[in-house]
PDB file of N, CA, C and O in Angstrom:
ATOM      1  N   UNK A   1      -0.017   9.782  -0.222  1.00 95.00           N
ATOM      2  CA  UNK A   1       1.477   9.344   0.113  1.00 95.00           C
ATOM      3  C   UNK A   1       2.369  10.437   0.725  1.00 95.00           C
ATOM      4  O   UNK A   1       2.474  11.512   0.198  1.00 95.00           O
ATOM      5  N   UNK A   2       3.148  10.455   1.823  1.00 97.00           N
ATOM      6  CA  UNK A   2       4.144  10.916   2.308  1.00 97.00           C
ATOM      7  C   UNK A   2       5.490  10.964   1.919  1.00 97.00           C
ATOM      8  O   UNK A   2       5.847   9.698   1.896  1.00 97.00           O
ATOM      9  N   UNK A   3       6.122  11.995   1.511  1.00 97.00           N
ATOM     10  CA  UNK A   3       7.184  11.805   0.586  1.00 97.00           C
ATOM     11  C   UNK A   3       8.374  12.522   1.707  1.00 97.00           C
ATOM     12  O   UNK A   3       7.960  13.999   1.904  1.00 97.00           O
ATOM     13  N   UNK A   4       9.443  12.068   2.017  1.00 97.00           N
ATOM     14  CA  UNK A   4      10.288  12.759   3.073  1.00 97.00           C
ATOM     15  C   UNK A   4      11.775  12.542   2.426  1.00 97.00           C
ATOM     16  O   UNK A   4      12.192  11.436   2.081  1.00 97.00           O
ATOM     17  N   UNK A   5      12.474  13.493   2.428  1.00 96.00           N
ATOM     18  CA  UNK A   5      13.976  13.544   1.983  1.00 96.00           C
ATOM     19  C   UNK A   5      14.955  13.994   3.318  1.00 96.00           C
ATOM     20  O   UNK A   5      14.627  14.947   3.799  1.00 96.00           O
ATOM     21  N   UNK A   6      15.622  12.740   3.637  1.00 96.00           N
ATOM     22  CA  UNK A   6      16.514  13.117   4.689  1.00 96.00           C
ATOM     23  C   UNK A   6      18.263  12.876   4.097  1.00 96.00           C
ATOM     24  O   UNK A   6      18.848  12.172   3.209  1.00 96.00           O
ATOM     25  N   UNK A   7      18.876  13.933   4.625  1.00 96.00           N
ATOM     26  CA  UNK A   7      20.132  14.443   4.277  1.00 96.00           C
ATOM     27  C   UNK A   7      21.001  13.317   4.582  1.00 96.00           C
ATOM     28  O   UNK A   7      20.770  13.018   5.531  1.00 96.00           O
ATOM     29  N   UNK A   8      21.916  12.882   3.757  1.00 94.00           N
ATOM     30  CA  UNK A   8      23.066  11.968   3.830  1.00 94.00           C
ATOM     31  C   UNK A   8      24.342  12.838   3.847  1.00 94.00           C
ATOM     32  O   UNK A   8      24.798  13.653   2.855  1.00 94.00           O
ATOM     33  N   UNK A   9      25.366  12.728   4.793  1.00 90.00           N
ATOM     34  CA  UNK A   9      25.012  11.829   6.014  1.00 90.00           C
ATOM     35  C   UNK A   9      24.404  12.435   7.150  1.00 90.00           C
ATOM     36  O   UNK A   9      24.171  13.649   7.032  1.00 90.00           O
ATOM     37  N   UNK A  10      24.159  12.041   8.380  1.00 87.00           N
ATOM     38  CA  UNK A  10      23.504  12.818   9.570  1.00 87.00           C
ATOM     39  C   UNK A  10      22.202  12.213   9.793  1.00 87.00           C
ATOM     40  O   UNK A  10      21.872  12.262  10.659  1.00 87.00           O
ATOM     41  N   UNK A  11      21.677  12.105   8.209  1.00 89.00           N
ATOM     42  CA  UNK A  11      20.211  11.671   8.768  1.00 89.00           C
ATOM     43  C   UNK A  11      19.208  12.876   9.348  1.00 89.00           C
ATOM     44  O   UNK A  11      18.312  12.268   9.777  1.00 89.00           O
ATOM     45  N   UNK A  12      19.611  13.910   8.796  1.00 93.00           N
ATOM     46  CA  UNK A  12      18.588  15.121   9.240  1.00 93.00           C
ATOM     47  C   UNK A  12      17.556  15.424   7.938  1.00 93.00           C
ATOM     48  O   UNK A  12      17.553  15.252   6.794  1.00 93.00           O
ATOM     49  N   UNK A  13      16.444  15.641   8.431  1.00 94.00           N
ATOM     50  CA  UNK A  13      15.384  15.613   7.733  1.00 94.00           C
ATOM     51  C   UNK A  13      15.640  17.118   6.994  1.00 94.00           C
ATOM     52  O   UNK A  13      15.869  18.082   7.448  1.00 94.00           O
ATOM     53  N   UNK A  14      15.493  16.835   5.395  1.00 96.00           N
ATOM     54  CA  UNK A  14      15.639  18.106   4.847  1.00 96.00           C
ATOM     55  C   UNK A  14      14.456  18.753   4.280  1.00 96.00           C
ATOM     56  O   UNK A  14      14.649  19.965   4.024  1.00 96.00           O
ATOM     57  N   UNK A  15      13.279  18.001   4.117  1.00 96.00           N
ATOM     58  CA  UNK A  15      12.114  18.386   3.133  1.00 96.00           C
ATOM     59  C   UNK A  15      11.150  17.178   3.393  1.00 96.00           C
ATOM     60  O   UNK A  15      11.227  16.037   3.212  1.00 96.00           O
ATOM     61  N   UNK A  16       9.827  17.490   2.964  1.00 97.00           N
ATOM     62  CA  UNK A  16       8.595  16.610   2.637  1.00 97.00           C
ATOM     63  C   UNK A  16       7.953  17.150   1.975  1.00 97.00           C
ATOM     64  O   UNK A  16       7.703  18.472   1.525  1.00 97.00           O
ATOM     65  N   UNK A  17       6.952  16.439   1.643  1.00 97.00           N
ATOM     66  CA  UNK A  17       5.495  16.764   0.545  1.00 97.00           C
ATOM     67  C   UNK A  17       4.723  15.447   0.703  1.00 97.00           C
ATOM     68  O   UNK A  17       5.014  14.400   1.156  1.00 97.00           O
ATOM     69  N   UNK A  18       3.649  15.783   0.257  1.00 97.00           N
ATOM     70  CA  UNK A  18       2.456  15.102   0.174  1.00 97.00           C
ATOM     71  C   UNK A  18       2.135  14.953  -0.899  1.00 97.00           C
ATOM     72  O   UNK A  18       1.976  15.797  -2.072  1.00 97.00           O
ATOM     73  N   UNK A  19       2.007  13.759  -1.776  1.00 95.00           N
ATOM     74  CA  UNK A  19       1.602  13.373  -3.361  1.00 95.00           C
ATOM     75  C   UNK A  19       0.303  13.753  -3.555  1.00 95.00           C
ATOM     76  O   UNK A  19      -0.581  13.410  -2.710  1.00 95.00           O
ATOM     77  N   UNK A  20       0.227  14.334  -5.003  1.00 95.00           N
ATOM     78  CA  UNK A  20      -1.268  14.580  -5.147  1.00 95.00           C
ATOM     79  C   UNK A  20      -2.147  13.344  -5.410  1.00 95.00           C
ATOM     80  O   UNK A  20      -1.444  12.175  -5.296  1.00 95.00           O
ATOM     81  N   UNK A  21      -3.173  13.273  -5.735  1.00 90.00           N
ATOM     82  CA  UNK A  21      -4.189  12.270  -6.237  1.00 90.00           C
ATOM     83  C   UNK A  21      -3.601  11.525  -7.435  1.00 90.00           C
ATOM     84  O   UNK A  21      -3.792  10.190  -7.629  1.00 90.00           O
ATOM     85  N   UNK A  22      -2.805  12.290  -8.010  1.00 93.00           N
ATOM     86  CA  UNK A  22      -2.118  11.596  -9.371  1.00 93.00           C
ATOM     87  C   UNK A  22      -0.777  10.772  -9.187  1.00 93.00           C
ATOM     88  O   UNK A  22       0.140  10.504 -10.141  1.00 93.00           O
ATOM     89  N   UNK A  23      -0.308  11.211  -7.674  1.00 91.00           N
ATOM     90  CA  UNK A  23       1.219  10.859  -7.528  1.00 91.00           C
ATOM     91  C   UNK A  23       2.215  11.538  -7.456  1.00 91.00           C
ATOM     92  O   UNK A  23       3.243  11.514  -7.345  1.00 91.00           O
ATOM     93  N   UNK A  24       1.906  12.669  -8.276  1.00 94.00           N
ATOM     94  CA  UNK A  24       3.094  13.569  -8.438  1.00 94.00           C
ATOM     95  C   UNK A  24       3.365  14.089  -7.091  1.00 94.00           C
ATOM     96  O   UNK A  24       2.651  14.627  -6.112  1.00 94.00           O
ATOM     97  N   UNK A  25       4.696  14.454  -6.921  1.00 95.00           N
ATOM     98  CA  UNK A  25       4.980  15.252  -5.456  1.00 95.00           C
ATOM     99  C   UNK A  25       6.285  16.104  -5.876  1.00 95.00           C
ATOM    100  O   UNK A  25       7.098  15.669  -6.862  1.00 95.00           O
ATOM    101  N   UNK A  26       6.753  17.147  -5.202  1.00 95.00           N
ATOM    102  CA  UNK A  26       7.630  18.244  -5.229  1.00 95.00           C
ATOM    103  C   UNK A  26       8.417  18.277  -3.998  1.00 95.00           C
ATOM    104  O   UNK A  26       7.724  18.766  -3.231  1.00 95.00           O
ATOM    105  N   UNK A  27       9.454  17.975  -3.717  1.00 95.00           N
ATOM    106  CA  UNK A  27       9.896  18.386  -2.315  1.00 95.00           C
ATOM    107  C   UNK A  27      10.924  19.383  -2.813  1.00 95.00           C
ATOM    108  O   UNK A  27      12.272  19.342  -3.437  1.00 95.00           O
ATOM    109  N   UNK A  28      11.004  20.762  -2.427  1.00 92.00           N
ATOM    110  CA  UNK A  28      11.383  21.945  -2.852  1.00 92.00           C
ATOM    111  C   UNK A  28      12.542  22.271  -1.977  1.00 92.00           C
ATOM    112  O   UNK A  28      12.600  22.190  -0.680  1.00 92.00           O
ATOM    113  N   UNK A  29      13.456  22.974  -2.699  1.00 91.00           N
ATOM    114  CA  UNK A  29      14.336  23.782  -1.842  1.00 91.00           C
ATOM    115  C   UNK A  29      15.542  22.849  -0.972  1.00 91.00           C
ATOM    116  O   UNK A  29      16.284  23.101  -0.081  1.00 91.00           O
ATOM    117  N   UNK A  30      16.097  21.760  -1.730  1.00 94.00           N
ATOM    118  CA  UNK A  30      16.775  20.948  -1.448  1.00 94.00           C
ATOM    119  C   UNK A  30      18.250  21.526  -1.943  1.00 94.00           C
ATOM    120  O   UNK A  30      18.000  21.711  -2.994  1.00 94.00           O
ATOM    121  N   UNK A  31      19.415  21.293  -0.751  1.00 94.00           N
ATOM    122  CA  UNK A  31      20.550  21.737  -1.345  1.00 94.00           C
ATOM    123  C   UNK A  31      21.102  20.556  -1.941  1.00 94.00           C
ATOM    124  O   UNK A  31      20.867  19.487  -1.945  1.00 94.00           O
ATOM    125  N   UNK A  32      22.118  20.763  -2.804  1.00 96.00           N
ATOM    126  CA  UNK A  32      22.932  19.724  -3.388  1.00 96.00           C
ATOM    127  C   UNK A  32      23.359  18.700  -2.530  1.00 96.00           C
ATOM    128  O   UNK A  32      24.047  19.171  -1.329  1.00 96.00           O
ATOM    129  N   UNK A  33      23.445  17.222  -2.860  1.00 95.00           N
ATOM    130  CA  UNK A  33      23.899  16.545  -2.006  1.00 95.00           C
ATOM    131  C   UNK A  33      23.380  15.311  -2.077  1.00 95.00           C
ATOM    132  O   UNK A  33      22.608  15.053  -3.111  1.00 95.00           O
ATOM    133  N   UNK A  34      23.270  14.284  -1.174  1.00 96.00           N
ATOM    134  CA  UNK A  34      23.079  12.831  -1.030  1.00 96.00           C
ATOM    135  C   UNK A  34      21.898  12.731  -0.275  1.00 96.00           C
ATOM    136  O   UNK A  34      21.688  13.061   0.815  1.00 96.00           O
ATOM    137  N   UNK A  35      20.666  12.139  -0.654  1.00 97.00           N
ATOM    138  CA  UNK A  35      19.103  12.301   0.329  1.00 97.00           C
ATOM    139  C   UNK A  35      18.913  10.470   0.588  1.00 97.00           C
ATOM    140  O   UNK A  35      19.299   9.601  -0.844  1.00 97.00           O
ATOM    141  N   UNK A  36      18.423  10.333   1.249  1.00 97.00           N
ATOM    142  CA  UNK A  36      17.435   9.115   1.709  1.00 97.00           C
ATOM    143  C   UNK A  36      16.094   9.542   1.351  1.00 97.00           C
ATOM    144  O   UNK A  36      15.724  10.578   2.016  1.00 97.00           O
ATOM    145  N   UNK A  37      15.431   8.816   0.340  1.00 97.00           N
ATOM    146  CA  UNK A  37      14.101   9.229   0.474  1.00 97.00           C
ATOM    147  C   UNK A  37      12.911   8.281   0.891  1.00 97.00           C
ATOM    148  O   UNK A  37      13.398   7.087   0.375  1.00 97.00           O
ATOM    149  N   UNK A  38      12.098   8.498   1.691  1.00 97.00           N
ATOM    150  CA  UNK A  38      11.322   7.732   2.646  1.00 97.00           C
ATOM    151  C   UNK A  38       9.940   7.954   2.150  1.00 97.00           C
ATOM    152  O   UNK A  38       9.382   9.023   1.949  1.00 97.00           O
ATOM    153  N   UNK A  39       9.157   6.804   1.649  1.00 97.00           N
ATOM    154  CA  UNK A  39       7.829   7.265   1.008  1.00 97.00           C
ATOM    155  C   UNK A  39       6.818   6.346   1.766  1.00 97.00           C
ATOM    156  O   UNK A  39       7.015   5.020   1.803  1.00 97.00           O
ATOM    157  N   UNK A  40       6.057   6.966   2.550  1.00 96.00           N
ATOM    158  CA  UNK A  40       4.997   6.066   3.231  1.00 96.00           C
ATOM    159  C   UNK A  40       3.421   6.115   2.673  1.00 96.00           C
ATOM    160  O   UNK A  40       3.005   7.407   2.265  1.00 96.00           O
ATOM    161  N   UNK A  41       2.337   5.644   3.316  1.00 94.00           N
ATOM    162  CA  UNK A  41       1.027   5.674   2.953  1.00 94.00           C
ATOM    163  C   UNK A  41      -0.009   4.732   3.784  1.00 94.00           C
ATOM    164  O   UNK A  41       1.023   3.677   3.880  1.00 94.00           O
ATOM    165  N   UNK A  42      -0.747   5.546   4.329  1.00 90.00           N
ATOM    166  CA  UNK A  42      -1.659   4.499   4.884  1.00 90.00           C
ATOM    167  C   UNK A  42      -2.436   3.377   4.319  1.00 90.00           C
ATOM    168  O   UNK A  42      -2.818   3.512   2.961  1.00 90.00           O
ATOM    169  N   UNK A  43      -1.984   1.529   4.951  1.00 90.00           N
ATOM    170  CA  UNK A  43      -2.638   0.842   4.162  1.00 90.00           C
ATOM    171  C   UNK A  43      -1.575   0.450   3.050  1.00 90.00           C
ATOM    172  O   UNK A  43      -1.676  -0.651   2.275  1.00 90.00           O
ATOM    173  N   UNK A  44      -0.065   1.055   2.974  1.00 93.00           N
ATOM    174  CA  UNK A  44       0.757   0.519   1.844  1.00 93.00           C
ATOM    175  C   UNK A  44       2.061   0.138   2.784  1.00 93.00           C
ATOM    176  O   UNK A  44       2.088   1.028   3.778  1.00 93.00           O
ATOM    177  N   UNK A  45       2.892  -0.350   2.137  1.00 94.00           N
ATOM    178  CA  UNK A  45       4.198  -0.576   3.106  1.00 94.00           C
ATOM    179  C   UNK A  45       5.113   0.311   2.565  1.00 94.00           C
ATOM    180  O   UNK A  45       5.080   1.081   1.795  1.00 94.00           O
ATOM    181  N   UNK A  46       6.172   0.611   3.641  1.00 95.00           N
ATOM    182  CA  UNK A  46       7.109   1.725   3.447  1.00 95.00           C
ATOM    183  C   UNK A  46       8.145   1.406   2.592  1.00 95.00           C
ATOM    184  O   UNK A  46       8.458   0.066   2.474  1.00 95.00           O
ATOM    185  N   UNK A  47       8.438   2.439   1.865  1.00 97.00           N
ATOM    186  CA  UNK A  47       9.709   2.431   0.761  1.00 97.00           C
ATOM    187  C   UNK A  47      10.550   3.319   1.007  1.00 97.00           C
ATOM    188  O   UNK A  47      10.228   4.308   1.165  1.00 97.00           O
ATOM    189  N   UNK A  48      11.835   2.606   0.807  1.00 97.00           N
ATOM    190  CA  UNK A  48      12.907   3.764   1.035  1.00 97.00           C
ATOM    191  C   UNK A  48      13.920   3.600  -0.098  1.00 97.00           C
ATOM    192  O   UNK A  48      14.261   2.262  -0.530  1.00 97.00           O
ATOM    193  N   UNK A  49      14.393   4.665  -0.529  1.00 97.00           N
ATOM    194  CA  UNK A  49      15.043   4.884  -1.705  1.00 97.00           C
ATOM    195  C   UNK A  49      16.861   5.769  -1.192  1.00 97.00           C
ATOM    196  O   UNK A  49      16.486   6.864  -0.726  1.00 97.00           O
ATOM    197  N   UNK A  50      17.833   4.750  -1.171  1.00 93.00           N
ATOM    198  CA  UNK A  50      18.809   5.361  -0.402  1.00 93.00           C
ATOM    199  C   UNK A  50      19.841   5.869  -1.454  1.00 93.00           C
ATOM    200  O   UNK A  50      19.545   5.426  -2.746  1.00 93.00           O
ATOM    201  N   UNK A  51      20.445   6.827  -1.128  1.00 92.00           N
ATOM    202  CA  UNK A  51      21.485   7.611  -2.074  1.00 92.00           C
ATOM    203  C   UNK A  51      20.847   8.489  -3.463  1.00 92.00           C
ATOM    204  O   UNK A  51      21.247   7.944  -4.569  1.00 92.00           O
ATOM    205  N   UNK A  52      20.031   9.065  -3.283  1.00 96.00           N
ATOM    206  CA  UNK A  52      19.628  10.012  -4.213  1.00 96.00           C
ATOM    207  C   UNK A  52      20.285  11.318  -4.460  1.00 96.00           C
ATOM    208  O   UNK A  52      20.291  11.906  -3.452  1.00 96.00           O
ATOM    209  N   UNK A  53      20.641  11.416  -5.750  1.00 96.00           N
ATOM    210  CA  UNK A  53      21.924  12.650  -5.694  1.00 96.00           C
ATOM    211  C   UNK A  53      21.143  13.567  -6.381  1.00 96.00           C
ATOM    212  O   UNK A  53      20.391  13.495  -7.354  1.00 96.00           O
ATOM    213  N   UNK A  54      21.038  14.809  -5.649  1.00 96.00           N
ATOM    214  CA  UNK A  54      20.587  16.256  -6.106  1.00 96.00           C
ATOM    215  C   UNK A  54      21.764  16.860  -6.353  1.00 96.00           C
ATOM    216  O   UNK A  54      22.773  17.357  -5.796  1.00 96.00           O
ATOM    217  N   UNK A  55      21.615  17.496  -7.821  1.00 96.00           N
ATOM    218  CA  UNK A  55      22.704  18.346  -8.263  1.00 96.00           C
ATOM    219  C   UNK A  55      22.106  19.719  -8.363  1.00 96.00           C
ATOM    220  O   UNK A  55      20.912  20.069  -8.610  1.00 96.00           O
ATOM    221  N   UNK A  56      23.077  20.957  -8.142  1.00 94.00           N
ATOM    222  CA  UNK A  56      22.254  22.495  -8.297  1.00 94.00           C
ATOM    223  C   UNK A  56      21.803  22.613  -9.241  1.00 94.00           C
ATOM    224  O   UNK A  56      22.267  22.262 -10.667  1.00 94.00           O
ATOM    225  N   UNK A  57      20.630  23.420  -9.637  1.00 91.00           N
ATOM    226  CA  UNK A  57      19.949  23.554 -11.071  1.00 91.00           C
ATOM    227  C   UNK A  57      19.176  22.451 -11.463  1.00 91.00           C
ATOM    228  O   UNK A  57      18.474  22.348 -12.466  1.00 91.00           O
ATOM    229  N   UNK A  58      19.463  21.230 -11.157  1.00 93.00           N
ATOM    230  CA  UNK A  58      18.844  19.938 -11.836  1.00 93.00           C
ATOM    231  C   UNK A  58      17.526  19.484 -10.944  1.00 93.00           C
ATOM    232  O   UNK A  58      17.418  19.773  -9.657  1.00 93.00           O
ATOM    233  N   UNK A  59      16.476  18.757 -11.930  1.00 93.00           N
ATOM    234  CA  UNK A  59      15.573  17.975 -11.191  1.00 93.00           C
ATOM    235  C   UNK A  59      15.781  16.729 -11.250  1.00 93.00           C
ATOM    236  O   UNK A  59      16.120  16.235 -12.538  1.00 93.00           O
ATOM    237  N   UNK A  60      15.400  16.010 -10.214  1.00 94.00           N
ATOM    238  CA  UNK A  60      15.469  14.669 -10.283  1.00 94.00           C
ATOM    239  C   UNK A  60      14.150  13.786 -10.110  1.00 94.00           C
ATOM    240  O   UNK A  60      13.229  14.386  -9.207  1.00 94.00           O
ATOM    241  N   UNK A  61      14.000  13.030 -10.771  1.00 94.00           N
ATOM    242  CA  UNK A  61      12.678  12.468 -11.237  1.00 94.00           C
ATOM    243  C   UNK A  61      12.519  11.040 -10.494  1.00 94.00           C
ATOM    244  O   UNK A  61      13.598  10.382 -10.483  1.00 94.00           O
ATOM    245  N   UNK A  62      11.838  10.897  -9.478  1.00 95.00           N
ATOM    246  CA  UNK A  62      12.126   9.534  -8.680  1.00 95.00           C
ATOM    247  C   UNK A  62      10.526   8.765  -8.798  1.00 95.00           C
ATOM    248  O   UNK A  62       9.693   9.304  -8.005  1.00 95.00           O
ATOM    249  N   UNK A  63      10.388   7.681  -9.423  1.00 94.00           N
ATOM    250  CA  UNK A  63       9.228   7.183  -9.356  1.00 94.00           C
ATOM    251  C   UNK A  63       9.191   5.834  -8.429  1.00 94.00           C
ATOM    252  O   UNK A  63      10.422   5.270  -8.388  1.00 94.00           O
ATOM    253  N   UNK A  64       8.173   6.185  -7.420  1.00 94.00           N
ATOM    254  CA  UNK A  64       8.412   4.734  -6.561  1.00 94.00           C
ATOM    255  C   UNK A  64       6.828   4.351  -6.337  1.00 94.00           C
ATOM    256  O   UNK A  64       5.633   4.956  -6.257  1.00 94.00           O
ATOM    257  N   UNK A  65       6.753   3.192  -6.533  1.00 93.00           N
ATOM    258  CA  UNK A  65       5.396   2.263  -6.296  1.00 93.00           C
ATOM    259  C   UNK A  65       5.654   1.483  -4.858  1.00 93.00           C
ATOM    260  O   UNK A  65       6.501   0.683  -4.424  1.00 93.00           O
ATOM    261  N   UNK A  66       4.369   2.114  -4.236  1.00 94.00           N
ATOM    262  CA  UNK A  66       4.265   1.316  -3.074  1.00 94.00           C
ATOM    263  C   UNK A  66       3.020  -0.147  -3.145  1.00 94.00           C
ATOM    264  O   UNK A  66       2.389   0.310  -3.969  1.00 94.00           O
ATOM    265  N   UNK A  67       3.269  -1.058  -2.489  1.00 94.00           N
ATOM    266  CA  UNK A  67       2.886  -2.173  -2.285  1.00 94.00           C
ATOM    267  C   UNK A  67       1.603  -2.119  -1.198  1.00 94.00           C
ATOM    268  O   UNK A  67       1.996  -1.660  -0.026  1.00 94.00           O
ATOM    269  N   UNK A  68       0.541  -2.727  -1.378  1.00 94.00           N
ATOM    270  CA  UNK A  68      -0.652  -2.593  -0.415  1.00 94.00           C
ATOM    271  C   UNK A  68       0.412  -3.722   0.635  1.00 94.00           C
ATOM    272  O   UNK A  68       0.335  -4.730   0.238  1.00 94.00           O
ATOM    273  N   UNK A  69      -0.248  -2.986   1.967  1.00 91.00           N
ATOM    274  CA  UNK A  69       0.322  -3.659   2.997  1.00 91.00           C
ATOM    275  C   UNK A  69      -0.763  -5.257   3.616  1.00 91.00           C
ATOM    276  O   UNK A  69      -2.004  -4.266   3.544  1.00 91.00           O
ATOM    277  N   UNK A  70      -0.509  -6.218   4.228  1.00 85.00           N
ATOM    278  CA  UNK A  70      -1.320  -7.005   4.399  1.00 85.00           C
ATOM    279  C   UNK A  70      -1.295  -6.960   6.135  1.00 85.00           C
ATOM    280  O   UNK A  70      -0.322  -7.052   6.521  1.00 85.00           O
ATOM    281  N   UNK A  71      -2.307  -6.618   6.802  1.00 77.00           N
ATOM    282  CA  UNK A  71      -2.253  -6.714   8.072  1.00 77.00           C
ATOM    283  C   UNK A  71      -3.440  -7.635   8.825  1.00 77.00           C
ATOM    284  O   UNK A  71      -4.432  -7.595   8.200  1.00 77.00           O
ATOM    285  N   UNK A  72      -2.938  -8.060   9.670  1.00 74.00           N
ATOM    286  CA  UNK A  72      -3.506  -8.957  10.364  1.00 74.00           C
ATOM    287  C   UNK A  72      -3.920  -8.304  11.907  1.00 74.00           C
ATOM    288  O   UNK A  72      -3.190  -8.110  12.750  1.00 74.00           O
ATOM    289  N   UNK A  73      -5.372  -7.962  12.237  1.00 77.00           N
ATOM    290  CA  UNK A  73      -5.843  -7.329  13.205  1.00 77.00           C
ATOM    291  C   UNK A  73      -6.398  -8.261  14.224  1.00 77.00           C
ATOM    292  O   UNK A  73      -6.892  -9.303  13.819  1.00 77.00           O
ATOM    293  N   UNK A  74      -5.854  -8.124  15.813  1.00 83.00           N
ATOM    294  CA  UNK A  74      -6.540  -8.772  16.956  1.00 83.00           C
ATOM    295  C   UNK A  74      -7.910  -8.369  17.003  1.00 83.00           C
ATOM    296  O   UNK A  74      -8.112  -7.582  16.691  1.00 83.00           O
ATOM    297  N   UNK A  75      -8.760  -9.722  17.426  1.00 88.00           N
ATOM    298  CA  UNK A  75      -9.810  -9.398  17.830  1.00 88.00           C
ATOM    299  C   UNK A  75     -10.410  -8.910  18.885  1.00 88.00           C
ATOM    300  O   UNK A  75      -9.546  -8.678  19.880  1.00 88.00           O
ATOM    301  N   UNK A  76     -11.024  -7.848  18.786  1.00 88.00           N
ATOM    302  CA  UNK A  76     -11.767  -6.970  19.947  1.00 88.00           C
ATOM    303  C   UNK A  76     -12.795  -7.395  20.483  1.00 88.00           C
ATOM    304  O   UNK A  76     -14.056  -7.791  19.740  1.00 88.00           O
ATOM    305  N   UNK A  77     -13.250  -7.635  21.886  1.00 90.00           N
ATOM    306  CA  UNK A  77     -14.150  -7.806  22.617  1.00 90.00           C
ATOM    307  C   UNK A  77     -14.901  -6.949  23.222  1.00 90.00           C
ATOM    308  O   UNK A  77     -14.055  -6.908  24.247  1.00 90.00           O
ATOM    309  N   UNK A  78     -15.915  -6.283  23.303  1.00 90.00           N
ATOM    310  CA  UNK A  78     -16.672  -5.288  23.826  1.00 90.00           C
ATOM    311  C   UNK A  78     -18.009  -5.974  24.696  1.00 90.00           C
ATOM    312  O   UNK A  78     -18.715  -6.503  24.315  1.00 90.00           O
ATOM    313  N   UNK A  79     -17.616  -5.647  25.957  1.00 91.00           N
ATOM    314  CA  UNK A  79     -19.004  -6.171  26.807  1.00 91.00           C
ATOM    315  C   UNK A  79     -19.366  -4.820  27.335  1.00 91.00           C
ATOM    316  O   UNK A  79     -18.786  -3.823  27.745  1.00 91.00           O
ATOM    317  N   UNK A  80     -20.817  -4.974  27.585  1.00 90.00           N
ATOM    318  CA  UNK A  80     -21.280  -4.226  28.683  1.00 90.00           C
ATOM    319  C   UNK A  80     -22.696  -4.609  29.407  1.00 90.00           C
ATOM    320  O   UNK A  80     -22.678  -5.684  29.525  1.00 90.00           O
ATOM    321  N   UNK A  81     -22.192  -4.095  30.732  1.00 89.00           N
ATOM    322  CA  UNK A  81     -23.305  -4.339  31.592  1.00 89.00           C
ATOM    323  C   UNK A  81     -24.286  -3.170  32.359  1.00 89.00           C
ATOM    324  O   UNK A  81     -23.912  -2.089  32.202  1.00 89.00           O
ATOM    325  N   UNK A  82     -25.310  -3.322  33.156  1.00 85.00           N
ATOM    326  CA  UNK A  82     -26.053  -2.272  33.332  1.00 85.00           C
ATOM    327  C   UNK A  82     -25.981  -2.098  35.037  1.00 85.00           C
ATOM    328  O   UNK A  82     -25.738  -3.335  35.659  1.00 85.00           O
TER     329      UNK A  82
END
């Protein structure tokens, strides 16, 4: 999954990370403040957690569970001729 931290207010991208196979991730070098954390993954619904507070010298643990996305695809018809 892809994890993105967006600084609030202003919505500027502050950092991002890719989760490991065990789901752990680390977005490093964030300055103290409030963030919107957005988690996305192929085949899963997007999840956003608003107002995550980061304090100087502190570690913030944020567990996010993604749900499988249900997709309905349109039929594709392929034809060939000589």
